[in-house]
Amino acid sequence: MNTIGQDMRDALQSLTEIGRVTKVNGQVDVNFELAAVLAQCPGRSAVIFENIKDHTVKAVGNLVDRENFARACGIENTLEASLNYIKNGIENPLVPVLVENAPCREVIKTENIDILRDLPITTFFEKEAGHYITAGVVVAKDPETGKRNVSMNRLLVLGPDKLMIGMSPSHHLYRLLEKARNLGKTLEVSISIGNHPAVLVAANAYVNLGYDEFEIAGGMFNEPLQLSPGVTVDVEAPKGSEIVIEAEFIPDELHQEGLVSEFHGMYVDYGKSPVLRVKAITHRHNPFYQVILPGRYYEHFLIGAMAIETTSFLKIREAVPSVKEAVITEGGMGRCHLVISLSNPKPGEGQKAAFAAFAHCNLVKQVIVVNDDINVNDLVDVEWAIAARMKAHRDIFMIPGVRADRAEAVVEDGTVTKIGIIALREETALPKAEIPNDVMDKVKSQWDTYQVKL
């Protein structure tokens, strides 16, 4: 496994080398315009905004898609390589190390803080309450054990030094806040902005409370993630982060958020959420502010999808060892639809794999199971398996009345119906008509000799 840089700048350099960075030189406004440009930039390359109205800080968006992730992490651009890379981080975690004089602390501000003045924080959708930080990696420590918890949460700017943080009561961070409240302690956080794609995916891993997601990032990098101690809080941040906001929860203060976009591309109203008081902002010299376009856009989908599909794969493997691959689809909003491939499955293992997936991630509500001769990352191939191998009266099952995640788009009395589709080949199935593999491989390896003109 390659040793690569751990910073967002390392990732941008890797993408620049293959022409996957787009620069926007014209002036853009943080009020909706930056989001509109990101939404329409072609090619899924990373985007650097060089000229943001009323700001000197540049912005980076659309950093993560599957090809960008592969290049930034030094792996092949295949689903198998991505699964193995993230899986290695989960199965072989490495404890982070602390470093002094980190780049993220080159500039330290503890007075005269004004978040909207200092950072190009963006508005995205017309009915939302205001300016949101969407790429913040939030770190807190368990007030009893001292173990780190890493997550990504939306942050709404309420004032020069106040942020609302969106989180569900089921989230680990919420549980740490409850612990601190019961112990009469204040919960501190660091919010790092501008991170390597591997750090972003690790922060979204579906692992148990007490598992340090920064250890997963270290396992992915194949070397410990380097962290910097806090300046005003006892919480660390990745040393190469572009910007770090240090804050603490204001006891018992809540803010009524109003409408906010979700991954399904619609507005929801989650009610009241906790509030943070900002204590310091630190950053690199000439920092980049990272933006993840929320709602129904591919980067938002993929950062969560890659984490969910990998942890789902590991849980499915415990139930069905013959599992080969698992992918969360973009069409399923990067959360809800999972395609699983099995190698030589025994009768009933397709259903068992689907149940394992449902049990692992509450957001997954449709599972398709296919044989490993199907490319799970090619939805045309998957649909062929459904058309050619599935018998609807036998191979589709529904589980009604399952308690739904609060972000679920189609909910009824707090529940959703989950669907399993088993599209596995029967022993008596007609054989596939295929060109011999050795000839296909030969032609592929000697393609230039055919002088194909496009």
XYZ file of C-alpha atoms in Angstrom:
454
model
C 0.000 0.000 0.000
C 1.341 3.418 -0.931
C 2.423 5.953 1.658
C 0.805 9.268 0.721
C 0.440 12.720 2.186
C -2.228 13.241 4.824
C -3.294 16.792 3.963
C -5.873 18.210 1.582
C -3.054 19.980 -0.232
C -1.426 16.625 -0.929
C -4.703 15.416 -2.417
C -5.035 18.550 -4.560
C -1.491 18.092 -5.848
C -2.256 14.495 -6.838
C -5.389 15.614 -8.671
C -3.584 18.512 -10.362
C -1.084 16.043 -11.828
C -3.865 14.259 -13.728
C -5.860 17.341 -14.680
C -8.682 16.850 -12.197
C -8.625 20.340 -10.673
C -10.761 23.140 -12.119
C -10.001 26.743 -11.188
C -12.747 29.365 -11.071
C -11.028 32.722 -11.544
C -14.122 34.903 -11.847
C -15.589 36.457 -8.721
C -18.299 34.486 -6.927
C -20.548 35.426 -4.019
C -20.898 33.097 -1.022
C -24.644 33.741 -1.098
C -25.928 30.894 -3.320
C -23.642 31.742 -6.264
C -20.699 29.608 -5.138
C -23.080 26.689 -4.621
C -24.587 27.205 -8.079
C -21.138 27.104 -9.692
C -20.216 23.930 -7.803
C -23.476 22.293 -8.844
C -22.759 22.919 -12.519
C -19.004 22.356 -12.814
C -18.469 19.501 -15.303
C -16.282 16.444 -15.037
C -16.330 15.878 -11.298
C -12.925 17.452 -10.865
C -12.063 19.302 -7.667
C -12.868 23.015 -7.882
C -10.760 25.880 -6.503
C -12.417 29.296 -6.171
C -9.699 31.918 -6.569
C -11.819 35.044 -6.169
C -14.583 35.152 -3.559
C -16.409 38.417 -3.038
C -15.434 40.220 0.199
C -12.954 37.473 1.159
C -9.252 36.800 0.677
C -9.544 33.112 1.617
C -9.900 30.736 -1.342
C -12.355 27.843 -1.327
C -12.218 24.217 -2.467
C -15.234 22.114 -3.381
C -16.136 18.854 -5.144
C -12.943 17.292 -3.786
C -14.312 13.769 -3.469
C -15.646 11.464 -6.120
C -14.572 7.850 -6.597
C -11.806 8.633 -9.085
C -10.547 11.609 -7.063
C -10.565 9.484 -3.914
C -8.545 6.732 -5.606
C -5.952 9.142 -6.950
C -5.618 11.045 -3.677
C -5.195 7.783 -1.761
C -2.758 6.196 -4.212
C -4.972 3.229 -5.108
C -6.560 1.844 -8.253
C -9.850 3.372 -9.315
C -11.925 0.250 -8.647
C -14.592 -0.592 -6.112
C -12.510 -3.524 -4.875
C -9.487 -1.294 -4.234
C -11.623 1.296 -2.431
C -13.286 -1.340 -0.225
C -9.921 -2.895 0.627
C -8.356 0.495 1.382
C -11.075 1.604 3.787
C -11.435 -1.915 5.195
C -7.725 -1.939 6.010
C -8.216 1.214 8.044
C -11.032 -0.355 10.046
C -9.348 -3.724 10.553
C -5.818 -2.385 11.134
C -6.245 0.952 12.919
C -3.202 2.972 13.951
C -3.116 5.236 17.014
C -2.541 8.891 16.013
C 0.558 10.799 17.074
C 0.759 14.365 18.354
C 3.059 16.902 16.709
C 3.986 20.431 17.684
C 4.249 23.432 15.361
C 1.535 22.047 13.082
C 0.562 23.925 9.904
C -3.019 24.277 11.147
C -1.704 26.492 14.001
C 0.385 28.881 11.882
C -2.139 31.662 12.609
C -4.021 31.754 15.937
C -6.917 34.058 16.714
C -8.566 34.060 20.148
C -9.963 37.622 20.155
C -12.161 39.680 17.840
C -13.578 36.505 16.290
C -16.094 36.983 13.503
C -16.701 33.763 11.597
C -18.543 35.243 8.620
C -15.987 38.012 8.238
C -13.005 35.692 8.409
C -14.265 32.702 6.370
C -16.243 32.442 3.096
C -19.064 30.438 4.651
C -21.778 29.711 2.134
C -25.542 29.787 1.819
C -26.875 26.896 -0.280
C -30.662 26.587 -0.554
C -33.226 29.363 -0.544
C -35.363 28.286 2.424
C -32.511 27.479 4.810
C -31.762 29.637 7.829
C -28.368 31.011 6.791
C -24.701 30.270 6.295
C -23.597 26.655 6.851
C -20.207 25.040 7.396
C -20.581 21.685 5.637
C -17.072 20.168 5.601
C -16.303 20.428 9.323
C -14.731 17.349 10.933
C -15.932 17.551 14.537
C -13.808 16.006 17.274
C -14.847 15.565 20.904
C -13.665 13.413 23.791
C -15.701 11.121 25.991
C -15.830 12.952 29.354
C -15.455 9.609 31.160
C -12.927 7.681 29.070
C -11.135 10.418 27.162
C -11.603 8.497 23.889
C -11.986 10.618 20.790
C -15.135 10.650 18.685
C -14.938 12.012 15.147
C -17.941 12.931 13.024
C -19.187 15.379 10.428
C -22.066 17.688 11.310
C -23.615 20.703 9.665
C -22.904 23.967 11.477
C -25.168 26.996 11.134
C -23.593 30.377 11.869
C -25.671 32.208 14.487
C -23.328 35.086 15.270
C -19.684 36.181 15.240
C -18.723 33.451 17.705
C -21.769 31.173 17.850
C -22.672 28.069 15.859
C -25.624 25.716 15.939
C -24.553 22.098 15.445
C -26.988 19.686 13.840
C -27.027 16.215 15.348
C -29.537 13.494 16.101
C -30.050 12.024 19.605
C -28.804 8.758 18.089
C -25.442 10.268 17.154
C -22.399 9.459 19.264
C -21.602 13.158 19.721
C -25.034 13.734 21.225
C -24.436 10.903 23.672
C -21.125 12.469 24.712
C -22.894 15.777 25.277
C -25.431 13.998 27.493
C -22.601 12.375 29.449
C -20.907 15.721 29.989
C -24.174 17.323 31.090
C -24.814 14.560 33.626
C -21.283 14.955 34.973
C -21.601 18.739 35.195
C -18.837 19.197 32.615
C -18.540 21.309 29.476
C -17.945 19.404 26.266
C -15.247 20.900 24.047
C -14.809 20.312 20.316
C -12.439 21.056 17.500
C -13.887 21.599 14.028
C -11.316 21.105 11.292
C -12.048 22.331 7.767
C -9.988 21.370 4.729
C -9.005 17.717 5.079
C -7.755 14.824 2.975
C -10.529 12.663 1.439
C -9.428 9.668 3.541
C -9.981 11.679 6.734
C -13.454 12.704 5.537
C -14.464 9.106 4.804
C -13.013 7.846 8.104
C -15.020 10.480 9.984
C -18.195 8.967 8.506
C -17.416 5.341 9.354
C -20.271 3.435 10.975
C -18.394 2.090 14.005
C -19.263 1.729 17.670
C -18.950 4.539 20.195
C -15.463 4.491 21.670
C -13.810 3.702 18.361
C -11.481 6.561 17.352
C -12.142 7.307 13.673
C -8.723 8.977 13.417
C -7.254 5.522 14.036
C -9.172 4.341 10.961
C -7.640 7.166 8.934
C -4.197 6.076 10.103
C -4.911 2.525 9.011
C -5.958 3.810 5.609
C -2.804 5.902 5.234
C -0.738 2.963 6.527
C 0.889 5.346 8.995
C -0.463 7.136 12.083
C -2.494 10.269 11.442
C -0.619 13.286 12.775
C -2.643 15.490 15.099
C -2.094 18.894 16.631
C -3.094 19.707 20.240
C -5.751 22.319 20.779
C -4.888 25.892 21.711
C -7.900 26.677 23.929
C -9.494 23.204 24.154
C -8.236 19.763 25.151
C -9.145 18.325 21.760
C -6.902 17.614 18.795
C -7.246 18.228 15.057
C -5.393 16.853 12.013
C -2.139 18.790 11.765
C -2.584 19.616 8.106
C -6.138 20.919 8.345
C -6.547 24.225 6.576
C -8.684 25.796 9.315
C -9.594 24.732 12.864
C -12.408 26.214 14.916
C -12.179 25.492 18.661
C -15.432 25.694 20.594
C -17.459 24.429 23.516
C -21.139 23.632 23.958
C -23.153 26.295 25.741
C -24.992 24.383 28.495
C -28.707 23.949 27.811
C -28.802 26.453 24.936
C -30.757 25.288 21.886
C -31.591 26.946 18.582
C -34.691 26.392 16.448
C -33.122 25.704 13.076
C -36.095 25.696 10.741
C -35.920 24.105 7.299
C -32.659 22.466 6.250
C -31.734 20.340 3.250
C -30.978 16.636 3.580
C -29.161 14.114 1.384
C -32.436 13.211 -0.344
C -32.670 16.725 -1.747
C -35.695 17.886 0.237
C -36.193 20.123 3.236
C -36.750 18.772 6.719
C -37.378 20.445 10.060
C -35.463 18.794 12.887
C -36.457 21.340 15.509
C -33.955 22.557 18.072
C -30.244 21.752 18.162
C -27.373 22.565 20.562
C -25.246 25.707 20.313
C -21.454 26.167 20.424
C -19.408 29.135 21.595
C -16.277 29.641 19.488
C -13.103 30.144 21.537
C -10.479 30.295 18.791
C -9.874 30.045 15.072
C -6.515 28.787 13.846
C -5.395 28.216 10.287
C -2.559 27.763 7.872
C -0.989 30.697 6.070
C -3.213 31.422 3.051
C -5.731 28.705 3.934
C -8.318 27.029 1.719
C -11.883 26.867 3.012
C -13.481 23.539 2.070
C -17.105 23.330 0.944
C -19.161 20.161 0.528
C -22.235 20.928 -1.545
C -25.034 19.401 0.564
C -28.414 18.114 -0.491
C -28.725 15.907 -3.560
C -25.195 16.304 -4.907
C -22.627 13.628 -5.576
C -19.832 14.607 -3.164
C -22.312 14.654 -0.287
C -23.525 11.227 -1.437
C -20.124 9.622 -1.889
C -18.360 10.587 1.329
C -21.092 8.822 3.278
C -21.576 6.052 0.728
C -17.974 4.836 0.801
C -18.032 4.605 4.580
C -21.422 2.840 4.691
C -20.626 0.304 1.962
C -17.347 -0.704 3.609
C -18.735 -1.204 7.100
C -21.786 -2.934 5.589
C -19.452 -5.287 3.717
C -17.680 -6.196 6.966
C -20.956 -6.893 8.764
C -22.335 -8.917 5.861
C -19.121 -10.944 5.783
C -19.734 -12.011 9.387
C -23.058 -13.531 8.279
C -22.161 -14.621 4.737
C -18.410 -15.197 4.235
C -18.861 -15.543 0.465
C -19.633 -11.822 0.037
C -17.349 -10.309 -2.598
C -18.353 -6.667 -2.986
C -20.895 -4.133 -1.772
C -21.714 -0.724 -3.190
C -24.024 2.059 -2.093
C -25.521 3.622 -5.220
C -25.711 7.298 -6.037
C -29.265 6.801 -7.275
C -30.112 5.614 -3.780
C -28.896 8.992 -2.490
C -25.598 7.602 -1.265
C -27.342 6.104 1.737
C -30.412 3.987 0.975
C -29.717 1.451 -1.823
C -27.082 -1.272 -1.493
C -25.989 -3.804 -4.110
C -24.194 -6.924 -2.837
C -22.367 -9.605 -4.821
C -21.854 -13.158 -3.527
C -19.462 -15.857 -4.734
C -21.067 -19.312 -5.161
C -23.848 -18.575 -2.651
C -25.703 -21.356 -0.923
C -29.524 -21.350 -0.833
C -30.823 -18.614 1.451
C -27.536 -16.694 1.693
C -28.875 -13.874 -0.453
C -31.635 -13.218 2.058
C -29.185 -13.575 4.948
C -26.876 -10.974 3.397
C -29.770 -8.558 2.949
C -30.867 -8.936 6.574
C -27.296 -8.327 7.771
C -27.173 -5.107 5.757
C -30.497 -3.892 7.127
C -29.376 -4.642 10.672
C -26.107 -2.759 10.260
C -27.252 0.557 8.814
C -30.644 2.026 9.541
C -30.543 4.184 6.417
C -30.309 1.223 4.011
C -33.800 0.347 2.824
C -33.274 -1.525 -0.457
C -30.787 -4.350 -1.004
C -30.143 -6.132 -4.308
C -28.101 -9.347 -4.171
C -26.343 -10.658 -7.293
C -23.658 -13.180 -8.214
C -20.040 -12.123 -8.483
C -20.122 -12.309 -12.292
C -22.130 -9.078 -12.108
C -20.352 -5.732 -11.844
C -22.106 -4.181 -8.850
C -20.775 -0.751 -9.819
C -22.507 -0.994 -13.219
C -26.223 -0.523 -12.700
C -26.970 -1.712 -16.239
C -25.329 -5.035 -15.351
C -27.244 -5.126 -12.052
C -30.525 -4.441 -13.831
C -29.694 -7.232 -16.295
C -29.338 -9.634 -13.347
C -32.753 -8.581 -12.066
C -34.322 -9.011 -15.494
C -32.594 -12.331 -16.278
C -32.418 -14.073 -12.908
C -35.041 -12.773 -10.504
C -38.448 -14.386 -10.162
C -40.569 -11.661 -8.622
C -43.047 -13.943 -6.814
C -40.158 -15.650 -5.038
C -37.249 -13.228 -4.948
C -38.729 -9.940 -3.755
C -39.525 -9.571 -0.080
C -40.709 -6.643 1.978
C -40.289 -5.897 5.669
C -42.907 -3.326 6.701
C -42.954 -1.245 9.856
C -39.185 -0.942 10.423
C -38.190 1.983 12.634
C -36.766 4.627 10.281
C -33.834 6.993 10.557
C -34.994 10.564 11.151
C -33.495 11.567 7.792
C -35.644 9.045 5.880
C -37.449 10.738 2.989
C -40.529 8.462 2.939
C -41.691 7.769 6.464
C -45.013 6.663 7.951
C -45.520 6.855 11.716
C -41.748 6.798 12.148
C -41.346 3.606 10.117
C -40.381 2.527 6.605
C -40.781 -0.632 4.537
C -37.505 -2.293 3.534
C -37.118 -4.239 0.292
C -34.867 -7.137 -0.629
C -34.353 -8.244 -4.242
C -32.530 -11.532 -4.775
C -31.203 -11.740 -8.339
C -29.004 -14.833 -8.052
C -28.345 -17.357 -10.813
C -30.029 -20.756 -10.468
C -28.155 -23.965 -11.273
C -30.600 -24.594 -14.118
C -30.228 -21.085 -15.562
C -29.319 -20.625 -19.204
C -25.565 -20.120 -19.647
C -24.294 -16.629 -20.473
C -23.128 -16.128 -24.052
C -19.670 -14.606 -23.772
C -16.607 -13.981 -25.920
C -13.689 -16.077 -24.540
C -11.914 -14.244 -21.717
C -8.447 -14.857 -23.110
C -9.424 -13.249 -26.415
C -11.041 -10.285 -24.660
C -7.891 -9.796 -22.563
C -5.630 -10.089 -25.610
C -7.593 -7.490 -27.545
C -7.604 -5.137 -24.580
C -3.838 -5.435 -24.099
C -3.156 -4.891 -27.825
C -5.817 -2.249 -28.473
C -3.478 0.205 -30.209
C -2.695 -2.325 -32.912
C -6.288 -2.191 -34.174
C -5.907 1.488 -35.124
C -9.425 2.319 -33.963
C -10.400 5.832 -35.065
C -12.888 7.707 -32.896
